[in-house]
Each structure stands twice: as C-alpha cells, then as structure tokens.
Short mmCIF file of N, CA and C in Angstrom, two decimals:
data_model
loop_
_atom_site.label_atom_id
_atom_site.label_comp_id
_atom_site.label_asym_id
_atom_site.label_seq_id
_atom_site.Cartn_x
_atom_site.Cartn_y
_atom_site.Cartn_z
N UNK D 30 0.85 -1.18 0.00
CA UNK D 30 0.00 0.00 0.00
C UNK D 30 0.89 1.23 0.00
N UNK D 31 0.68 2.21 -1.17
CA UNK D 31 1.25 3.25 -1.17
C UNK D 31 0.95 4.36 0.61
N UNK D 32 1.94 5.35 0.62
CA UNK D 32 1.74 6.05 1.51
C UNK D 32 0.56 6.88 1.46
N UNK D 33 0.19 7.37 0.54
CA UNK D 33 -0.70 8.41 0.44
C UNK D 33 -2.01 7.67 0.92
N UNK D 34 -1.89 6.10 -0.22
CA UNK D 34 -3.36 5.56 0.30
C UNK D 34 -3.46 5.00 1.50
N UNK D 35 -2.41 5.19 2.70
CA UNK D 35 -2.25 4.92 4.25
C UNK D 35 -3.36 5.58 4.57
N UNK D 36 -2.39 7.16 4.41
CA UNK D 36 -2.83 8.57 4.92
C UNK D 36 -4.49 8.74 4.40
N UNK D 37 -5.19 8.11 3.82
CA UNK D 37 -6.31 8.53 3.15
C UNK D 37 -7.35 7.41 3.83
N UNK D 38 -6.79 6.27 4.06
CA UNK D 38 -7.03 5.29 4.90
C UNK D 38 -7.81 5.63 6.46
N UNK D 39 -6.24 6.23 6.71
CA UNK D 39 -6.01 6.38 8.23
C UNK D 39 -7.34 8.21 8.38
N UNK D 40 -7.25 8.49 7.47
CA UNK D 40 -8.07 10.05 7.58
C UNK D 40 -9.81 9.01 7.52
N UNK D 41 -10.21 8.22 6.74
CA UNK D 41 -11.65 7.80 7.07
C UNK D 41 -11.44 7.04 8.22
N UNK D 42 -10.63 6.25 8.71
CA UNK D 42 -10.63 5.83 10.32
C UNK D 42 -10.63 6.39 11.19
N UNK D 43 -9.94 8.20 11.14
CA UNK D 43 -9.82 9.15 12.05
C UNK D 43 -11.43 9.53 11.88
N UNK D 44 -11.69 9.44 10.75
CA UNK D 44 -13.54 10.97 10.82
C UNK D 44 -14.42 9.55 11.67
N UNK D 45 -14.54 8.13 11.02
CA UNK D 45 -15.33 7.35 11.82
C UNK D 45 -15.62 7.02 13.40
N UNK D 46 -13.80 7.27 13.79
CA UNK D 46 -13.36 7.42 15.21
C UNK D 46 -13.49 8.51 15.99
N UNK D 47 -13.79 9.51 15.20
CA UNK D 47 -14.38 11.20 15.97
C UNK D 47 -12.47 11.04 16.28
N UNK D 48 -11.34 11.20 15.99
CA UNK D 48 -10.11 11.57 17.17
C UNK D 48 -9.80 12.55 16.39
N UNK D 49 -10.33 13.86 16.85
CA UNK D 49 -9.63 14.65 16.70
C UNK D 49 -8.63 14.95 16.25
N UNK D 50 -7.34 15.31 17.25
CA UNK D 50 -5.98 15.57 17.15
C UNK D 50 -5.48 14.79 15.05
N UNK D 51 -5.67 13.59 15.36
CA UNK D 51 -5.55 12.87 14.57
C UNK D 51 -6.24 13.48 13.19
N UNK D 52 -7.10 13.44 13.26
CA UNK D 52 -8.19 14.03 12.06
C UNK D 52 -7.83 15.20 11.65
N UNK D 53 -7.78 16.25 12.34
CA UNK D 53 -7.57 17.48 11.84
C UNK D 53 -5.71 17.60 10.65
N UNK D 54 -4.78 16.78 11.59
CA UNK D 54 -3.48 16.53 10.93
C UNK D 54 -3.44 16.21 9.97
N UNK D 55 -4.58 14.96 9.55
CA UNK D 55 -4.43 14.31 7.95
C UNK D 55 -5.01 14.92 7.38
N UNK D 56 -5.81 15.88 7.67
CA UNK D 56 -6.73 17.02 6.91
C UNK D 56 -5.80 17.53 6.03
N UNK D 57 -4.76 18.51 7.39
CA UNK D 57 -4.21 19.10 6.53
C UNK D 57 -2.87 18.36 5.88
N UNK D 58 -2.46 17.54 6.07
CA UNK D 58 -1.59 16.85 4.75
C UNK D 58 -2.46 16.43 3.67
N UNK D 59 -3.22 15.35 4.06
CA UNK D 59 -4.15 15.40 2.51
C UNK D 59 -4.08 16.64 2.15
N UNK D 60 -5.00 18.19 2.25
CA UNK D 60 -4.83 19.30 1.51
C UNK D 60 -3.21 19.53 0.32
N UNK D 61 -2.28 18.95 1.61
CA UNK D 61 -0.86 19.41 0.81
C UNK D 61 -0.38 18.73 -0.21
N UNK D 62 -1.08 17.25 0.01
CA UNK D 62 -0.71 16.15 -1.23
C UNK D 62 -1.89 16.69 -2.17
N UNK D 63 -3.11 16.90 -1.87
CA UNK D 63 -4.01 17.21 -2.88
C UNK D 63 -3.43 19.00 -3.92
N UNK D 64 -2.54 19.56 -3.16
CA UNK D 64 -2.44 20.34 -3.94
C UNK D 64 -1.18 20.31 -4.52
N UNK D 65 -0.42 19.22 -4.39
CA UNK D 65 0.81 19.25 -4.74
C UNK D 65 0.34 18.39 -6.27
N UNK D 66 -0.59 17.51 -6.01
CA UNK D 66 -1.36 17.07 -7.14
C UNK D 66 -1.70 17.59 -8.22
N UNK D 67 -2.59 18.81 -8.02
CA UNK D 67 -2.99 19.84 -8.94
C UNK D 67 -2.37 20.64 -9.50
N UNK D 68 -1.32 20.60 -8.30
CA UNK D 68 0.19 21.80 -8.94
C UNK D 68 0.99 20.69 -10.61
N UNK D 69 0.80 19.46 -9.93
CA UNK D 69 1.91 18.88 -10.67
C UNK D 69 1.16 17.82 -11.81
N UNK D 70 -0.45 17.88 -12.09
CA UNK D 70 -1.28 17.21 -12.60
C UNK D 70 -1.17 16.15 -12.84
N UNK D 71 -0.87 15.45 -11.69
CA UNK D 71 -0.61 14.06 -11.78
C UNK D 71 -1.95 13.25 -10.59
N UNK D 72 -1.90 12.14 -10.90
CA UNK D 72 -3.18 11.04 -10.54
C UNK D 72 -2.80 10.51 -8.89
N UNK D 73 -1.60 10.67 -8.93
CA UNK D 73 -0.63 10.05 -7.38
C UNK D 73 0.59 10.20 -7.51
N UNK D 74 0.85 10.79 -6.26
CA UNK D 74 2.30 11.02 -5.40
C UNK D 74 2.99 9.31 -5.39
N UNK D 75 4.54 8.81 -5.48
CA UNK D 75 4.94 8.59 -5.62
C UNK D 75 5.34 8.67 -3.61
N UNK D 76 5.93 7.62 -3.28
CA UNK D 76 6.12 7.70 -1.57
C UNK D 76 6.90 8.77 -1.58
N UNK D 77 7.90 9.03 -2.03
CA UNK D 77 9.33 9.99 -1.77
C UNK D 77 8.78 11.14 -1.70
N UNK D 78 7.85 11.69 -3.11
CA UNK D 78 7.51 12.76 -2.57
C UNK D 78 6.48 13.00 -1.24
N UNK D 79 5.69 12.38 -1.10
CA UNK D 79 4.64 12.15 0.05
C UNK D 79 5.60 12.50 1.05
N UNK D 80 6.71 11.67 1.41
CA UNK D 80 7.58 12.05 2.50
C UNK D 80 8.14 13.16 2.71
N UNK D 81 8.53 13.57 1.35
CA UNK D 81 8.76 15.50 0.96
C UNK D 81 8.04 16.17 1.96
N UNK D 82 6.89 16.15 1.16
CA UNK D 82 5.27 16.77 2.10
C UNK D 82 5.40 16.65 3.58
N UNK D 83 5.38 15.53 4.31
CA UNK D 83 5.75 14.85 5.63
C UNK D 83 6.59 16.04 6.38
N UNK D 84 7.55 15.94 5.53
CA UNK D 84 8.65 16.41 6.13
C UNK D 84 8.56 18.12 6.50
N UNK D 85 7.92 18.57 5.10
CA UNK D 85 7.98 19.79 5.16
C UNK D 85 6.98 19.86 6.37
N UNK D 86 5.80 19.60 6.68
CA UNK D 86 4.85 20.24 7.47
C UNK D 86 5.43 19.48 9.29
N UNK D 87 6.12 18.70 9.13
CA UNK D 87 6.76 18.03 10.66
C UNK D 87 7.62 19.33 10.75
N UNK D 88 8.74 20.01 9.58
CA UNK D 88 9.26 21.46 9.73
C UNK D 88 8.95 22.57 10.51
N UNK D 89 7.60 22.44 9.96
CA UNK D 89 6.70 24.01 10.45
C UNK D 89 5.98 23.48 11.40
N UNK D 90 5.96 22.07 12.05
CA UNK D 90 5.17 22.07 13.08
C UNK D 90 6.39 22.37 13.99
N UNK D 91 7.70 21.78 14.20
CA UNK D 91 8.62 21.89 14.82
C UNK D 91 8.99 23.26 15.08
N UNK D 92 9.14 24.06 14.06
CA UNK D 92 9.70 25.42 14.51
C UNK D 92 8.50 26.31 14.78
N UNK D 93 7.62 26.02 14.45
CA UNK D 93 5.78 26.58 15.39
C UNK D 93 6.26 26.39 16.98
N UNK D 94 6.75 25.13 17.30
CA UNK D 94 6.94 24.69 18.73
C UNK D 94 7.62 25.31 19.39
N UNK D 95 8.55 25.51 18.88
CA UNK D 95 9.66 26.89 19.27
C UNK D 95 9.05 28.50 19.52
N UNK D 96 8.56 28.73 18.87
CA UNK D 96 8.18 29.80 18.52
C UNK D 96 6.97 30.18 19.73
N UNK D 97 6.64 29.34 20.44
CA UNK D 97 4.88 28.79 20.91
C UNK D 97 5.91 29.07 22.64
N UNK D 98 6.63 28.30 22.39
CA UNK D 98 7.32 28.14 23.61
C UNK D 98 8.16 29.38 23.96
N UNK D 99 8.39 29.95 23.20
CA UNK D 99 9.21 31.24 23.51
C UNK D 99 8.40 32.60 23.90
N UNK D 100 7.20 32.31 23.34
CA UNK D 100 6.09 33.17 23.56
C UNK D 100 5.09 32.98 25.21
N UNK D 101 5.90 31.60 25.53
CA UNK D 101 4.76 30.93 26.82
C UNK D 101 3.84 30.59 26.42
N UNK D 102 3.56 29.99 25.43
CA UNK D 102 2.05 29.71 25.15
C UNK D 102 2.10 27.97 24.76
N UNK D 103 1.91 27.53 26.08
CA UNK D 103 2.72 26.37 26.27
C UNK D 103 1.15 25.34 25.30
N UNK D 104 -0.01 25.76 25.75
CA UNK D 104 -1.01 25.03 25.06
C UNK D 104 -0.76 24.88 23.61
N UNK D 105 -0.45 26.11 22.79
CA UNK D 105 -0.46 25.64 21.44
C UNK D 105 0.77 25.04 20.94
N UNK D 106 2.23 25.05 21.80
CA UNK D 106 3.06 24.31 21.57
C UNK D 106 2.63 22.69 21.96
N UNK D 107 1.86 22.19 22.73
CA UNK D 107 1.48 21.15 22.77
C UNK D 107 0.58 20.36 21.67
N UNK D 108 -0.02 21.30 21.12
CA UNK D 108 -0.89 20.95 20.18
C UNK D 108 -0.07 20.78 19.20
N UNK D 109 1.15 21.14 18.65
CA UNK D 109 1.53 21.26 17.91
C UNK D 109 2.61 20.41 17.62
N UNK D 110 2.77 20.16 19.19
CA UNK D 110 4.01 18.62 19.23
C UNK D 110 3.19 17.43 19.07
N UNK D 111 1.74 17.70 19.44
CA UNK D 111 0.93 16.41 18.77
C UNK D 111 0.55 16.03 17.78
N UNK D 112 1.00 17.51 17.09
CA UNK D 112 0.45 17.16 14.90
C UNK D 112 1.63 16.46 14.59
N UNK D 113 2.69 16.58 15.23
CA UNK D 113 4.28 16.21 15.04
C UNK D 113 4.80 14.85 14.98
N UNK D 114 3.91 14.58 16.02
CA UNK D 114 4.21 13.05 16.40
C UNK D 114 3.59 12.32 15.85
N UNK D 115 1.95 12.79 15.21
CA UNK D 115 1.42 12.06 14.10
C UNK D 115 2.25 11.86 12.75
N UNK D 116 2.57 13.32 12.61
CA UNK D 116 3.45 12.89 10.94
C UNK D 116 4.75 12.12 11.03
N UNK D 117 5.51 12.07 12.22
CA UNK D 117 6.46 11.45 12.40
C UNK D 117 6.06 9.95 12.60
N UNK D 118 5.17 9.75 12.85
CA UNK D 118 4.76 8.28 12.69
C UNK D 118 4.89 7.51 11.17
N UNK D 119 4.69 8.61 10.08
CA UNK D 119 4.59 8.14 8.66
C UNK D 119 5.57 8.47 8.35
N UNK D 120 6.35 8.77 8.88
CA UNK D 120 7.91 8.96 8.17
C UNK D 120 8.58 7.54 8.44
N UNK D 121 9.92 7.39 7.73
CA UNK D 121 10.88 6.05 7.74
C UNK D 121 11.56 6.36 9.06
N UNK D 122 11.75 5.46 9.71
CA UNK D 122 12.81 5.68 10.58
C UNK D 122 13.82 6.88 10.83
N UNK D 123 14.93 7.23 11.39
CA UNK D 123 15.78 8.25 11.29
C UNK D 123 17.10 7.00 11.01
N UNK D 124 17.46 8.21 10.05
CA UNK D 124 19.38 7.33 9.82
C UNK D 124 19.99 7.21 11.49
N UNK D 125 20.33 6.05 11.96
CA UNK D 125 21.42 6.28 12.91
C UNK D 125 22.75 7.17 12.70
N UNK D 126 22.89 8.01 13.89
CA UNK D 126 23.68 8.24 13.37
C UNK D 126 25.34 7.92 13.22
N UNK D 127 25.59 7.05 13.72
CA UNK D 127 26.77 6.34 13.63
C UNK D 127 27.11 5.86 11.93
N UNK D 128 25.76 5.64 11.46
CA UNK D 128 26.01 5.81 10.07
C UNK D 128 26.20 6.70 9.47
N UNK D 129 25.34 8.17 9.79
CA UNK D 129 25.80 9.29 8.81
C UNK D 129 27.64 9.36 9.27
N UNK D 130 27.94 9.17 10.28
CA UNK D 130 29.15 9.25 10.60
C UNK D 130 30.14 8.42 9.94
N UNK D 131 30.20 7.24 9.37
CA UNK D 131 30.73 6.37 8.25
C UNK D 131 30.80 6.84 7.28
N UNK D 132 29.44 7.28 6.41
CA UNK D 132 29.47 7.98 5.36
C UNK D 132 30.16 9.10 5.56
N UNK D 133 30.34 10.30 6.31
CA UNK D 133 31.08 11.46 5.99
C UNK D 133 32.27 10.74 6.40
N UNK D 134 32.55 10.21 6.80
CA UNK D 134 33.74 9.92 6.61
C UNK D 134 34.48 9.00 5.51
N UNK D 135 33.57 8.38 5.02
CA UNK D 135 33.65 7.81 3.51
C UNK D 135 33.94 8.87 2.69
N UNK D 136 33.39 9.95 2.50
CA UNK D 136 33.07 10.77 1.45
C UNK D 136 34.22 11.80 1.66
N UNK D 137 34.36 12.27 3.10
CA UNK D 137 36.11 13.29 3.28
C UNK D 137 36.98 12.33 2.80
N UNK D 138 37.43 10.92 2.80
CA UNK D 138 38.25 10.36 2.43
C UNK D 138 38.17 10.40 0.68
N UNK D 139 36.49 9.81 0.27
CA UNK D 139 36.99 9.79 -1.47
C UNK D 139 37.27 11.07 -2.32
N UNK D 140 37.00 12.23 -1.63
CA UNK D 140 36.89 13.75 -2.08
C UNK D 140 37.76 14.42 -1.94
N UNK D 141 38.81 14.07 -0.63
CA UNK D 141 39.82 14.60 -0.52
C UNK D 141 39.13 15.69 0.25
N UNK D 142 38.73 15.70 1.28
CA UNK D 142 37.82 16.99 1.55
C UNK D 142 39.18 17.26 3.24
N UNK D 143 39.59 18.57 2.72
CA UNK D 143 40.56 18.82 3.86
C UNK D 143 39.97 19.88 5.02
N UNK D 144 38.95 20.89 4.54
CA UNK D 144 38.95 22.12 5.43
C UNK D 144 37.78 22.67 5.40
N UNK D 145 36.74 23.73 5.74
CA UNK D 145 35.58 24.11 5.67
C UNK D 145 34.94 24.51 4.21
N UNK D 146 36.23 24.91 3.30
CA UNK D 146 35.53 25.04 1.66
C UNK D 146 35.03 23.44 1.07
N UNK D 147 35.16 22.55 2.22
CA UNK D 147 34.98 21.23 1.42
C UNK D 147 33.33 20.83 1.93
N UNK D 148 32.90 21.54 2.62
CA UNK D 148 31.41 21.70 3.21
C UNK D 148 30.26 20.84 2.41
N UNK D 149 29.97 21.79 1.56
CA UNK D 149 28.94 21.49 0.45
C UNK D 149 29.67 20.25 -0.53
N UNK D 150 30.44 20.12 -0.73
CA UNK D 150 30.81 18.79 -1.23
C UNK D 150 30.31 18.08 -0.74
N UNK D 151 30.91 17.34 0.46
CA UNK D 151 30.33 16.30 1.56
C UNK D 151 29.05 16.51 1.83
N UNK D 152 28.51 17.52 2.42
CA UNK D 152 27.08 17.13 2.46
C UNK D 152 26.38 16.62 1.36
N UNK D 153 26.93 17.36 0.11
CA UNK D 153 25.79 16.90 -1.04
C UNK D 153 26.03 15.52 -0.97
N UNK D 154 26.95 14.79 -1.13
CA UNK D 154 27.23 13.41 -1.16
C UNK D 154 26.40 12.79 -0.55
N UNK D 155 26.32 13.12 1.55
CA UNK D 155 26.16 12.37 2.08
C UNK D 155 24.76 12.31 1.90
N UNK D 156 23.77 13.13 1.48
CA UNK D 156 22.39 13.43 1.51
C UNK D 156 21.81 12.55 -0.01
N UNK D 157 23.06 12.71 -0.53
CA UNK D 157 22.82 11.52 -1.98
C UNK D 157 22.27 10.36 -1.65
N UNK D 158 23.54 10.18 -0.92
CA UNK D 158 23.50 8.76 -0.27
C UNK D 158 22.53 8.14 0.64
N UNK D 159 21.45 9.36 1.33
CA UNK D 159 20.36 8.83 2.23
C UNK D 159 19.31 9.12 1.77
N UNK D 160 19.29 9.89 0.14
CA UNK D 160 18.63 9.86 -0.30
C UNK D 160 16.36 9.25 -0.44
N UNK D 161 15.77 9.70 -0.08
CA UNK D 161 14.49 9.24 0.56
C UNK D 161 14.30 8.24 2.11
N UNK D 162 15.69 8.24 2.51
CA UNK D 162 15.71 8.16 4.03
C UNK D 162 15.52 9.37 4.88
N UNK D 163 14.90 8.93 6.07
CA UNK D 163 14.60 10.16 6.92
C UNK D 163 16.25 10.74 7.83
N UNK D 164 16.67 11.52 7.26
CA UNK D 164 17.44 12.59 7.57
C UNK D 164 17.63 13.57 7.63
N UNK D 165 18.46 14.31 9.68
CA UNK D 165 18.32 15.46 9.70
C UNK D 165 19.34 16.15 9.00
N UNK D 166 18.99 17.45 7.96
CA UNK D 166 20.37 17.74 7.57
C UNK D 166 20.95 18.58 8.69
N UNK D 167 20.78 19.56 9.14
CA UNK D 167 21.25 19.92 10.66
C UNK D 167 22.60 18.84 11.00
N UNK D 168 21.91 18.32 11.60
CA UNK D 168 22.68 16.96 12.12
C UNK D 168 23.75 16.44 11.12
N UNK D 169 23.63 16.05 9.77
CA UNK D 169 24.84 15.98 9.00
C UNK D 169 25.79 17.34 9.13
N UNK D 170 25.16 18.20 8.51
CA UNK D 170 26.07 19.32 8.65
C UNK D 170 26.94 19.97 9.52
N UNK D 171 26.28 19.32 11.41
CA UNK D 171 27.32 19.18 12.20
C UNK D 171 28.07 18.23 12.30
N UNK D 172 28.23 17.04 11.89
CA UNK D 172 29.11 16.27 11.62
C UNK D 172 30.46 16.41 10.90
N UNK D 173 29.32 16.78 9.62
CA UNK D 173 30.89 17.23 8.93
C UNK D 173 31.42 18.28 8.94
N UNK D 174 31.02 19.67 9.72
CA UNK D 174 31.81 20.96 10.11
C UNK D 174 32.29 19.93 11.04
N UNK D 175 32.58 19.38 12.02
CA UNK D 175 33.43 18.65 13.33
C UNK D 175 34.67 18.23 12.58
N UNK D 176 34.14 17.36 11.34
CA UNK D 176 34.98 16.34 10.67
C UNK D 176 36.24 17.07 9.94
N UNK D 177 35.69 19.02 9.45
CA UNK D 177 36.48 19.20 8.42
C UNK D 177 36.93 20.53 8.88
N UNK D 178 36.73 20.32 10.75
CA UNK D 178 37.16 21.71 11.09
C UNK D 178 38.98 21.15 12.16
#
C-alpha cells in the first residue's frame, strides 16, 4: 500500500473514530498532497515525494513549537508537538547516526575533503546517499563541520 493511500485510509478511520488531534493533521496533509497534485497534474504522489510533504509540514510544526514556547504559550506548543508526532509516525525511521558518521567519513576520504571550503561537497554526497531516508540535515552538517574543522 502506497503512503498516500495509508494517509487517506487512516483520515476515514480518524472521521469514523471522531479523534480529533488525529483528524484534523491528515486534513491538513491530505490538503498538501491534494495540492501538490494539482500543482503537478498528476493522478498520485509517488512515496518519496509524500515524504517531501511529511517532512515539510513536521518542519513548520517543529519550529511553530519553538516559537509557541518562547512566547509561553505552552497550550499551542502542545498541540503542535501532537500534529508532530502524528506525521512522524509516517515517516521512515531516522538514519542512525553512527552511520551518517561512516558515510562522511567515507566521502572526506573519497573527495579529498581537507577544510571548511569542502562543506557542500560532503554534504551533497552524504544526503545523496540517504537519499528518501529520513534525515536530519542539521545533524549531518554538524558532523561534517566537526569532521572538516
């Protein structure tokens, strides 16, 4: 079963189940796959991009949380770590990171990567390489500033 038809799944189990929290979240991702649809006139998302989508709105729920919390407004940061934890449920796993740590270090070794101009090299690589895996780039990018500082 494709992802989308999870999410479309799981949205008539949420409206039959009255859950809220739940319901309102796939609302709005369905909306984002439905318009990423129309944008791109196609019949169905493909998982990778679906996870695109995922990702982007787990983004803006995450830095909403921040933002919620800095303000004291501890209720809507809660609400908002609960849209979070829904979409993070449909995401893949996270790369360990002991692996992104192999790979950049795979990649400073085949690149020759000596010093901070070698930055964007390595990351692009390593993000090649995890390519539709769930990865933080944050998190790479401190790796390999450590690795190439």
């Amino acid at each position: 079963m494709s992802l989308q038809l999870k999410i479309n799944t799981d949205l008539k189990e949420a409206m039959k189940a009255k859950q809220e929290p739940l319901l309102s979240t796939l609302r709005l991702l369905k909306a984002d796959i439905q318009y990423e649809l129309t944008k791109n006139g196609a019949q169905e998302l493909n998982d990778e991009q679906v996870i695109v989508l995922i990702k982007r709105s787990y983004a803006k729920r995450t830095d909403a949380i921040q933002m919620y919390e800095k303000a004291n407004r501890n209720d809507l940061a809660d609400k908002e770590k609960g849209e979070a934890e829904i979409l993070k449920s449909y995401l893949p796993p996270d790369v360990p990171e002991d692996q992104i740590i192999a790979a950049v270090e795979k990649f400073v070794i085949e690149l020759g990567a000596s010093g901070p101009k070698d930055i964007g090299k390595v990351m692009g690589k390593v993000m090649a390489e995890f390519k539709g895996a769930n990865i933080d780039g944050s998190k790479v990018s401190a790796i390999v500033k450590s690795k190439l500082s």
